[in-house]
PDB file of C-alpha atoms in Angstrom:
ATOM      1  CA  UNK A   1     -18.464  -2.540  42.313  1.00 92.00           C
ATOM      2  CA  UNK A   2     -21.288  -5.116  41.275  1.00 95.00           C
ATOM      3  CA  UNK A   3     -21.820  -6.681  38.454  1.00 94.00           C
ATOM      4  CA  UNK A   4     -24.673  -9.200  36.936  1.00 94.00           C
ATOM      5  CA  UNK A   5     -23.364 -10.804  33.527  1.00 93.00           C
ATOM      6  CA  UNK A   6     -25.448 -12.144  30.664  1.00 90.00           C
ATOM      7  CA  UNK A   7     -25.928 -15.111  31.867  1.00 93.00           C
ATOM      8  CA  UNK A   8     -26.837 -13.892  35.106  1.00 92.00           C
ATOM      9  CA  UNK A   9     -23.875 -14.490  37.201  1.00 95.00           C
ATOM     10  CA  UNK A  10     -22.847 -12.391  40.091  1.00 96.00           C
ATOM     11  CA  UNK A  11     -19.469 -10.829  41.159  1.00 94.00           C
ATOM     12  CA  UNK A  12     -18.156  -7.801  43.051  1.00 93.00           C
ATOM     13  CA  UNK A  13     -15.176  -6.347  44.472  1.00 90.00           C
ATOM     14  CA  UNK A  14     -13.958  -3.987  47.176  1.00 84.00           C
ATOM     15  CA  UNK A  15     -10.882  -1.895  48.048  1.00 80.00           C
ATOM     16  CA  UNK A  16     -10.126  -0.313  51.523  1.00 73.00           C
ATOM     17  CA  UNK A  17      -9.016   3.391  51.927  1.00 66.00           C
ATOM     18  CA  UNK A  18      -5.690   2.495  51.820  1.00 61.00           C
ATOM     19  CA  UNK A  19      -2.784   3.220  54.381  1.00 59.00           C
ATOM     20  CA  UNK A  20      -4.139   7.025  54.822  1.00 61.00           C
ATOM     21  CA  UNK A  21      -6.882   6.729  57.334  1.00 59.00           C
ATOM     22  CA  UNK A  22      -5.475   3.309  59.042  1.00 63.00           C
ATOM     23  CA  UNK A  23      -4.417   2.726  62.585  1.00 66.00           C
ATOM     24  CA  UNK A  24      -1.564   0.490  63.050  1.00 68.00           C
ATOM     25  CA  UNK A  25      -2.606  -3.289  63.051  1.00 65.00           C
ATOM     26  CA  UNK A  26      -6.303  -2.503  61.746  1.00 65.00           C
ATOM     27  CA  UNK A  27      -7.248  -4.762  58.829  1.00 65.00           C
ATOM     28  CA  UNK A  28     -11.152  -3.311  58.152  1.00 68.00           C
ATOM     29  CA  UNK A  29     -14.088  -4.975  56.838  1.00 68.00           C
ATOM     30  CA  UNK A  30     -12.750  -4.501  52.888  1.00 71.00           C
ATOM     31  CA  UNK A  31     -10.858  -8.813  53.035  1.00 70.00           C
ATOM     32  CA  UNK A  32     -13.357  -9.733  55.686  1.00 71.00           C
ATOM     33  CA  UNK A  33     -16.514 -11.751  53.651  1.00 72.00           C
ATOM     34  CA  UNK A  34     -19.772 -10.576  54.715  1.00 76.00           C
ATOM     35  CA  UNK A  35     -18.475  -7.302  56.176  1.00 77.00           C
ATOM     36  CA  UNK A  36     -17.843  -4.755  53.385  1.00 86.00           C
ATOM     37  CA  UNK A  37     -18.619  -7.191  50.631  1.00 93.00           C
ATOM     38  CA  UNK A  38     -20.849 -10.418  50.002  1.00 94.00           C
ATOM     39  CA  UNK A  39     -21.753 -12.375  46.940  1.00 97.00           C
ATOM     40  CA  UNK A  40     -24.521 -15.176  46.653  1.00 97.00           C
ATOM     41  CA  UNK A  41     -24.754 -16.032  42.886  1.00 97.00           C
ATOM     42  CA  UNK A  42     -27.770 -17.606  44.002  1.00 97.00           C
ATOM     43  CA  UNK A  43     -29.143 -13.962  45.315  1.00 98.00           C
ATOM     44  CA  UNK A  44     -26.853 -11.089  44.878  1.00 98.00           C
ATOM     45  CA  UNK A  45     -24.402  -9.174  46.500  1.00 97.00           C
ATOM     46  CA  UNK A  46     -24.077  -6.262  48.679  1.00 97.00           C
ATOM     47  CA  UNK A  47     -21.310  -3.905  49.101  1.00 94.00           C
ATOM     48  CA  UNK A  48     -20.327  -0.719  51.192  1.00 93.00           C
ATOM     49  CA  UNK A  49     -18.535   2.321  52.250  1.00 90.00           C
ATOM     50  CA  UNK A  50     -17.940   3.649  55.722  1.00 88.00           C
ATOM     51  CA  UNK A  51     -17.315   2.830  58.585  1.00 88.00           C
ATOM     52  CA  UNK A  52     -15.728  -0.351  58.579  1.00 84.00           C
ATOM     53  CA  UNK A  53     -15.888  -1.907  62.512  1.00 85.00           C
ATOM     54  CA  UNK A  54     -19.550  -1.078  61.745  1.00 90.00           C
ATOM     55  CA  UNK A  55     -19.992  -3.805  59.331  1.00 87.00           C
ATOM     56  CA  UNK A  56     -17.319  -5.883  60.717  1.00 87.00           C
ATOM     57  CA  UNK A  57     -19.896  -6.444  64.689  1.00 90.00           C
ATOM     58  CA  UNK A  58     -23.184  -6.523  61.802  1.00 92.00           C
ATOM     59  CA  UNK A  59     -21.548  -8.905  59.367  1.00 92.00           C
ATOM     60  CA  UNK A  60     -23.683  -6.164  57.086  1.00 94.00           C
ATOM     61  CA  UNK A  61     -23.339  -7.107  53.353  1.00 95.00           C
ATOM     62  CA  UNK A  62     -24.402 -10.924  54.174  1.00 96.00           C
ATOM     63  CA  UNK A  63     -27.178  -9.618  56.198  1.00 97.00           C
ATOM     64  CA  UNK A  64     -28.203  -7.266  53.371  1.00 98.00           C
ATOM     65  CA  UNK A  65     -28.322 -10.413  50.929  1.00 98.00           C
ATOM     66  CA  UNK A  66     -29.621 -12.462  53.403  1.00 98.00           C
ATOM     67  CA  UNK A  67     -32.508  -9.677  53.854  1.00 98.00           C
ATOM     68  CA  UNK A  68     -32.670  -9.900  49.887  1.00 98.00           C
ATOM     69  CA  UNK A  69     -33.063 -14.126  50.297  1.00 98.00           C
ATOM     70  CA  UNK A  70     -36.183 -13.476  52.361  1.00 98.00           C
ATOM     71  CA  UNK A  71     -37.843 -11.435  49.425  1.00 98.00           C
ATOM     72  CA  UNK A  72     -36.723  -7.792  50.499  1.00 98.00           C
ATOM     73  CA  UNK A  73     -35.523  -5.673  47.889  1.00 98.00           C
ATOM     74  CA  UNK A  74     -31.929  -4.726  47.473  1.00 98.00           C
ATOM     75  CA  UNK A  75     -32.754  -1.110  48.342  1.00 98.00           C
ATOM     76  CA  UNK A  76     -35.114  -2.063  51.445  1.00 98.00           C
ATOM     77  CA  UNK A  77     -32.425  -4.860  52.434  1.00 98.00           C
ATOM     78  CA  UNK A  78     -29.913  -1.781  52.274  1.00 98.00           C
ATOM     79  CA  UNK A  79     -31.908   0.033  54.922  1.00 98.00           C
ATOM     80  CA  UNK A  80     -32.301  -3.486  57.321  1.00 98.00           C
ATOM     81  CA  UNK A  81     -28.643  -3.195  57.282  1.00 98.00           C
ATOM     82  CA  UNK A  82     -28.129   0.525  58.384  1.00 98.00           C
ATOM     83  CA  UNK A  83     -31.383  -0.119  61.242  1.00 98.00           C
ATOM     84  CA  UNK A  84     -29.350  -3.024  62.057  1.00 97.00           C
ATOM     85  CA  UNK A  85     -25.845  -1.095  62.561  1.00 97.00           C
ATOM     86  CA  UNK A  86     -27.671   1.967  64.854  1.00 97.00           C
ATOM     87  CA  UNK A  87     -29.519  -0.814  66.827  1.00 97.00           C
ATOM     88  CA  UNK A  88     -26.362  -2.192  67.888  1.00 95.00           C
ATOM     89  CA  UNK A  89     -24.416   1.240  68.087  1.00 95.00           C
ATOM     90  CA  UNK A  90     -24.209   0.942  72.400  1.00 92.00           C
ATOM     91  CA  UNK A  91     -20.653   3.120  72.417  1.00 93.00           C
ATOM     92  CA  UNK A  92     -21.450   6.221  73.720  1.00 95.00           C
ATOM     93  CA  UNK A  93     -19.074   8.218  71.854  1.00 95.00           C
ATOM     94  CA  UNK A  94     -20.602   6.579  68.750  1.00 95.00           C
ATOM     95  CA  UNK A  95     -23.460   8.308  69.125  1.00 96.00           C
ATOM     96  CA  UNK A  96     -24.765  12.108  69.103  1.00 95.00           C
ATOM     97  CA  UNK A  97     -27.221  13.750  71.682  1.00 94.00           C
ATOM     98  CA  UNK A  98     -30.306  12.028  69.741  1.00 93.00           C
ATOM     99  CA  UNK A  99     -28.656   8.916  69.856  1.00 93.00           C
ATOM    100  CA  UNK A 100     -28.194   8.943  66.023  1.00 96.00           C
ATOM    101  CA  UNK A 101     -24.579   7.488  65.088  1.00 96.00           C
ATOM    102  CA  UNK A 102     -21.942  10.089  64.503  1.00 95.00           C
ATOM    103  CA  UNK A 103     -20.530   7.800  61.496  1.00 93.00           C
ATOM    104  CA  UNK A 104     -21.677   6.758  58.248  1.00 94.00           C
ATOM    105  CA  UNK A 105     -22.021   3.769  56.652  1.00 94.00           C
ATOM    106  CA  UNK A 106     -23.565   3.179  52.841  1.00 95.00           C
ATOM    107  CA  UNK A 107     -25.009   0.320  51.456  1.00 96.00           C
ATOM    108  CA  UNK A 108     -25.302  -1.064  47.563  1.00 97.00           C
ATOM    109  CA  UNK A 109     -26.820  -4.037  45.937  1.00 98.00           C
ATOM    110  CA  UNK A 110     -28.125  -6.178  43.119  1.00 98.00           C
ATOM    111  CA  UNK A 111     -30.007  -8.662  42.583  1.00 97.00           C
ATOM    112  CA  UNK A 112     -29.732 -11.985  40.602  1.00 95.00           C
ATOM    113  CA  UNK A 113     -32.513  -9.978  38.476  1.00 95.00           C
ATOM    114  CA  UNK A 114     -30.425  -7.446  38.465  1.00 94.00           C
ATOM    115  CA  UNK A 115     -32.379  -5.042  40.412  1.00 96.00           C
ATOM    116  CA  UNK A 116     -30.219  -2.595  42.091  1.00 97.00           C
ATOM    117  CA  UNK A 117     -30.512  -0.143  45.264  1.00 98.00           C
ATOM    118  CA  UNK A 118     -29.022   1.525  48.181  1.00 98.00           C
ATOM    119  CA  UNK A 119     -29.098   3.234  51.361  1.00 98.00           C
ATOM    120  CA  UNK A 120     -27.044   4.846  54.206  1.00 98.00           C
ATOM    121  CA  UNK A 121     -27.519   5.661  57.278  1.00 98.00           C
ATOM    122  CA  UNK A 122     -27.631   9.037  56.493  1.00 97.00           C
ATOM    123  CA  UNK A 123     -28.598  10.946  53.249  1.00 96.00           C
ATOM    124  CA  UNK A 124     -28.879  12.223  51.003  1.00 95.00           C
ATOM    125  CA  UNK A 125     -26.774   9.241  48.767  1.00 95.00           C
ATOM    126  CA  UNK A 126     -26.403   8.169  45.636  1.00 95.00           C
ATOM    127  CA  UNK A 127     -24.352   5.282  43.513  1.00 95.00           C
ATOM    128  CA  UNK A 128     -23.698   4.701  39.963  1.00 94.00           C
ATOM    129  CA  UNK A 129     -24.912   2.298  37.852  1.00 95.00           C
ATOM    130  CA  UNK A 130     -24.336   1.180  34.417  1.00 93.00           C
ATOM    131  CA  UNK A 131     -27.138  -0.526  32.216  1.00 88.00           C
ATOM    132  CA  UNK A 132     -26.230  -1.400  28.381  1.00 83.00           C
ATOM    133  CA  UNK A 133     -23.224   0.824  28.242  1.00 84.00           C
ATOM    134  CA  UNK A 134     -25.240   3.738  30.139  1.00 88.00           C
ATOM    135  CA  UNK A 135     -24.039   4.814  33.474  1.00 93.00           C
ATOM    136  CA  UNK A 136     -26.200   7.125  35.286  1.00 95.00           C
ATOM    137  CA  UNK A 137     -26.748   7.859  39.174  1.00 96.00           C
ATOM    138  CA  UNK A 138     -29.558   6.841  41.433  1.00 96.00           C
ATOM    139  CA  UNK A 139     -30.594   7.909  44.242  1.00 97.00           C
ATOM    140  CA  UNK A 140     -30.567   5.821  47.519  1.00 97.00           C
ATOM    141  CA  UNK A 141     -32.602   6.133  50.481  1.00 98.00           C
ATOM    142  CA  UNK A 142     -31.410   6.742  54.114  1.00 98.00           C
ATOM    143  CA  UNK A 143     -32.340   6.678  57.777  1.00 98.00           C
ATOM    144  CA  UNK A 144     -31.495  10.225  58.933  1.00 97.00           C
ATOM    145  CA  UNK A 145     -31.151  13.584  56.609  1.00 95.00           C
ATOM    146  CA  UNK A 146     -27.991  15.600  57.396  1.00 88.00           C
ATOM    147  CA  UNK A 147     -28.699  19.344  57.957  1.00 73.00           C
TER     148      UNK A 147
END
């Protein structure tokens, strides 16, 4: 979750999937900053969901507000991110017969404006977001299309 205040300051936070889908001695990207969770009150933040050791080699959420910081929107910074995460995907069972990762990983952000977006890897996605009391969902954009 992201938030942008009145006064225009910036938080977020993050949970992991819990003990369910953990192997023994993994920690994730969830306490790791920059990994599943960054926040610049200067910029914005960026969070995600997915495939953690994806974000943890990509440092992914500071590269999505660092993408932001160079004047890319929080929705294309989102996609950076994911280009960035199948450009470095080398492990062979990673990958499918295209050479398209066989994982996910999802990307969401706002700016100190408050502009929001997201993307994933692969789409269709969607997040929540709540303006003035209104929460509604918006589409995100994505590299591949499932199906």
């Amino acid at each position: 979750c992201l938030a942008v205040d009145g006064q225009g300051d910036i938080s977020g936070v993050t949970t992991t999937s819990g003990l369910s889908f953990k192997i023994p001695g993994r920690v994730g990207d969830s306490p790791i900053f920059g990994a599943g969770l960054y926040v610049d009150n200067e910029v914005g933040a960026a969070g995600s969901t997915g495939r953690g050791e994806a974000n943890l080699l990509n440092c992914s959420s500071f590269a999505v507000v660092e993408f932001m910081r160079n004047g890319d929107s929080p929705e294309e910074a989102c996609l950076k991110a994911c280009q960035r995460i199948v450009d470095h995907n080398k492990v062979a069972r990673l990958r499918d017969d295209s050479g398209r990762p066989r994982f996910g990983v999802s990307f969401y952000a706002v700016s100190k404006a408050g502009v929001h977006g997201g993307a994933s890897i692969w789409g269709p996605m969607g997040y929540a977001v709540n303006v003035g009391g209104e929460s509604t969902h918006a589409p995100g954009a994505h590299l591949y299309k499932r199906g």
